[in-house]
Short mmCIF file of C-alpha atoms and ligand atoms in Angstrom, two decimals:
data_model
loop_
_atom_site.label_atom_id
_atom_site.label_comp_id
_atom_site.label_asym_id
_atom_site.label_seq_id
_atom_site.Cartn_x
_atom_site.Cartn_y
_atom_site.Cartn_z
CA MET A 1112 11.30 -40.12 16.27
CA LYS A 1113 9.45 -40.24 19.62
CA PHE A 1114 11.83 -37.91 20.93
CA LEU A 1115 11.36 -35.54 18.51
CA ALA A 1116 7.33 -35.46 18.61
CA ILE A 1117 7.47 -34.90 22.46
CA ALA A 1118 10.04 -31.90 21.68
CA LEU A 1119 7.46 -30.75 18.72
CA ALA A 1120 4.64 -31.01 21.48
CA THR A 1121 6.57 -29.23 24.31
CA ALA A 1122 7.60 -26.52 22.03
CA LEU A 1123 4.00 -25.80 20.65
CA ILE A 1124 2.61 -25.89 24.26
CA ALA A 1125 5.55 -23.48 25.59
CA ALA A 1126 4.86 -21.00 22.62
CA PRO A 1127 3.24 -17.51 23.87
CA ALA A 1128 -0.12 -16.81 22.63
CA LEU A 1129 0.43 -14.72 19.36
CA PRO A 1130 -1.62 -11.89 18.39
CA ALA A 1131 -3.72 -12.25 15.48
CA ALA A 1132 -1.62 -11.87 12.43
CA ALA A 1133 -1.83 -8.85 9.75
CA ALA A 1134 -3.71 -9.75 6.80
CA ASN A 1135 -2.27 -8.92 3.21
CA VAL A 1136 -4.25 -7.88 0.12
CA ASP A 1137 -2.45 -7.79 -3.11
CA ILE A 1138 -3.81 -5.42 -5.92
CA GLN A 1139 -2.59 -5.79 -9.31
CA LEU A 1140 -1.37 -3.09 -11.31
CA LEU A 1141 -2.61 -3.96 -14.93
CA ASN A 1142 -2.59 -2.79 -18.83
CA LYS A 1143 -5.90 -4.15 -19.12
CA GLY A 1144 -8.23 -5.65 -16.34
CA GLU A 1145 -11.66 -6.78 -15.87
CA ALA A 1146 -12.73 -3.05 -15.61
CA GLY A 1147 -11.15 -2.19 -18.69
CA ALA A 1148 -7.86 -0.64 -19.79
CA MET A 1149 -5.32 0.78 -17.15
CA THR A 1150 -6.55 -0.66 -13.94
CA PHE A 1151 -5.94 -1.73 -10.31
CA GLN A 1152 -7.27 -4.92 -9.69
CA PRO A 1153 -9.50 -5.33 -7.35
CA ASP A 1154 -10.16 -1.47 -7.22
CA LEU A 1155 -11.89 -1.54 -3.90
CA VAL A 1156 -10.20 -3.46 -1.35
CA LYS A 1157 -11.21 -3.46 2.51
CA VAL A 1158 -8.64 -4.06 5.18
CA GLY A 1159 -8.38 -4.07 8.75
CA VAL A 1160 -6.30 -1.60 10.77
CA GLY A 1161 -2.61 -2.82 10.69
CA ASP A 1162 -3.29 -5.00 7.53
CA THR A 1163 -0.99 -4.48 4.66
CA VAL A 1164 -1.66 -3.66 0.92
CA THR A 1165 0.78 -5.04 -1.58
CA PHE A 1166 0.64 -3.00 -5.22
CA GLN A 1167 2.19 -5.65 -7.72
CA PRO A 1168 3.37 -4.31 -10.89
CA THR A 1169 2.03 -7.36 -12.77
CA ASP A 1170 2.20 -5.10 -15.77
CA LYS A 1171 5.15 -2.52 -16.19
CA GLY A 1172 4.84 0.98 -16.47
CA HIS A 1173 2.64 1.95 -13.51
CA ASN A 1174 2.79 3.01 -9.70
CA VAL A 1175 0.59 3.90 -6.74
CA ASP A 1176 0.25 7.46 -5.45
CA ILE A 1177 -2.21 8.95 -2.96
CA VAL A 1178 -4.57 11.29 -4.60
CA ALA A 1179 -4.09 14.63 -2.66
CA ASN A 1180 -5.98 15.01 0.44
CA MET A 1181 -8.04 11.88 -0.32
CA LEU A 1182 -6.83 10.00 2.76
CA PRO A 1183 -7.80 10.15 6.34
CA ALA A 1184 -6.97 13.02 8.87
CA GLY A 1185 -3.79 11.92 10.42
CA ALA A 1186 -2.67 9.23 7.78
CA GLN A 1187 0.81 9.65 5.71
CA PRO A 1188 0.65 10.11 2.01
CA PHE A 1189 2.75 7.13 0.01
CA LYS A 1190 4.22 6.83 -3.32
CA GLY A 1191 5.60 3.55 -5.04
CA ASP A 1192 8.28 4.05 -7.57
CA ASN A 1193 7.07 3.17 -11.17
CA SER A 1194 7.23 -0.58 -12.04
CA ARG A 1195 8.14 -1.27 -8.55
CA PRO A 1196 5.96 -3.37 -5.78
CA LEU A 1197 4.96 -1.29 -2.79
CA THR A 1198 3.75 -2.82 0.31
CA GLU A 1199 1.76 -0.23 2.86
CA THR A 1200 0.33 -0.63 6.08
CA PHE A 1201 -2.49 0.68 7.32
CA THR A 1202 -2.97 2.11 10.53
CA VAL A 1203 -5.20 5.08 10.49
CA PRO A 1204 -8.88 3.75 9.75
CA GLY A 1205 -10.60 5.47 6.70
CA ILE A 1206 -11.30 5.93 2.88
CA TYR A 1207 -7.82 6.31 0.81
CA VAL A 1208 -7.91 7.00 -2.84
CA VAL A 1209 -4.94 6.23 -4.86
CA LYS A 1210 -3.89 6.86 -8.51
CA CYS A 1211 -1.29 5.50 -11.23
CA ASP A 1212 0.54 8.63 -11.93
CA PRO A 1213 1.08 7.95 -15.61
CA HIS A 1214 -2.56 6.71 -16.22
CA TYR A 1215 -4.88 8.97 -13.58
CA GLY A 1216 -6.11 10.91 -16.72
CA MET A 1217 -7.36 7.49 -18.09
CA GLY A 1218 -9.20 6.51 -14.79
CA MET A 1219 -6.57 4.19 -13.28
CA VAL A 1220 -7.46 4.77 -9.49
CA ALA A 1221 -8.39 2.34 -6.55
CA VAL A 1222 -10.11 2.69 -2.92
CA ILE A 1223 -8.93 1.30 0.02
CA VAL A 1224 -11.28 1.19 3.00
CA VAL A 1225 -9.56 0.71 6.62
CA GLY A 1226 -11.16 -0.69 9.62
CA ASP A 1227 -14.87 -0.29 7.77
CA ASP A 1228 -14.53 3.41 8.59
CA LEU A 1229 -16.50 5.66 5.90
CA SER A 1230 -16.29 8.62 8.07
CA ASN A 1231 -14.15 10.43 5.20
CA LEU A 1232 -16.74 9.53 2.34
CA GLU A 1233 -17.97 13.14 1.85
CA ALA A 1234 -14.56 14.70 2.02
CA VAL A 1235 -13.04 12.40 -0.76
CA LYS A 1236 -16.35 12.79 -2.77
CA ALA A 1237 -15.80 16.53 -2.70
CA GLY A 1238 -12.54 16.05 -4.42
CA LYS A 1239 -11.81 16.82 -8.00
CA ASN A 1240 -10.26 14.12 -10.46
CA PRO A 1241 -10.07 13.78 -14.25
CA LYS A 1242 -13.20 13.00 -15.81
CA LEU A 1243 -12.52 8.94 -16.43
CA ALA A 1244 -10.83 8.89 -12.78
CA GLN A 1245 -13.99 10.42 -11.49
CA GLN A 1246 -16.64 8.00 -13.43
CA ARG A 1247 -14.45 5.01 -11.74
CA LEU A 1248 -14.47 6.35 -8.60
CA ASP A 1249 -18.37 7.44 -8.74
CA THR A 1250 -19.00 3.71 -9.44
CA ILE A 1251 -16.96 2.77 -6.32
CA PHE A 1252 -18.19 4.88 -4.14
CA ALA A 1253 -21.69 4.01 -4.86
CA ASP A 1254 -20.81 0.55 -4.31
CA LEU A 1255 -19.41 1.57 -0.89
CA ALA A 1256 -22.73 3.15 0.10
CA LYS A 1257 -24.71 -0.26 -0.26
CU1 CU B 953 -0.62 2.87 -14.60
#
């Protein structure tokens, strides 16, 4: 036991300093959430550069897909399969708008802000969305401006 404690202590001292671990945030894909029917929950997430977001198909029949042109310049669009989880790593700072393809018209959208960078806010605000999606995005953008 004493040997084990010494070995453990030595291992801890010998361990090199690790870089700050990347964080992960879960977003649930829901038929009914706090914001109403067909929703990403939460629908506004802020993460650091290099962090991950996992889109969890808590309810089936949903996916996640970048809304065309609603991501920072230089970032790659991404798309998950229906009813499958997707973990995405965000390396380019800025605002990303995602939708669920089957329920985009019902307002199933979410916003991910990476690195507290709002420099493409006007660009994503200028995009066109179905009415219910636009209503939810307007609410999220208003929260962002606070
Ligand atoms: Cu959906």
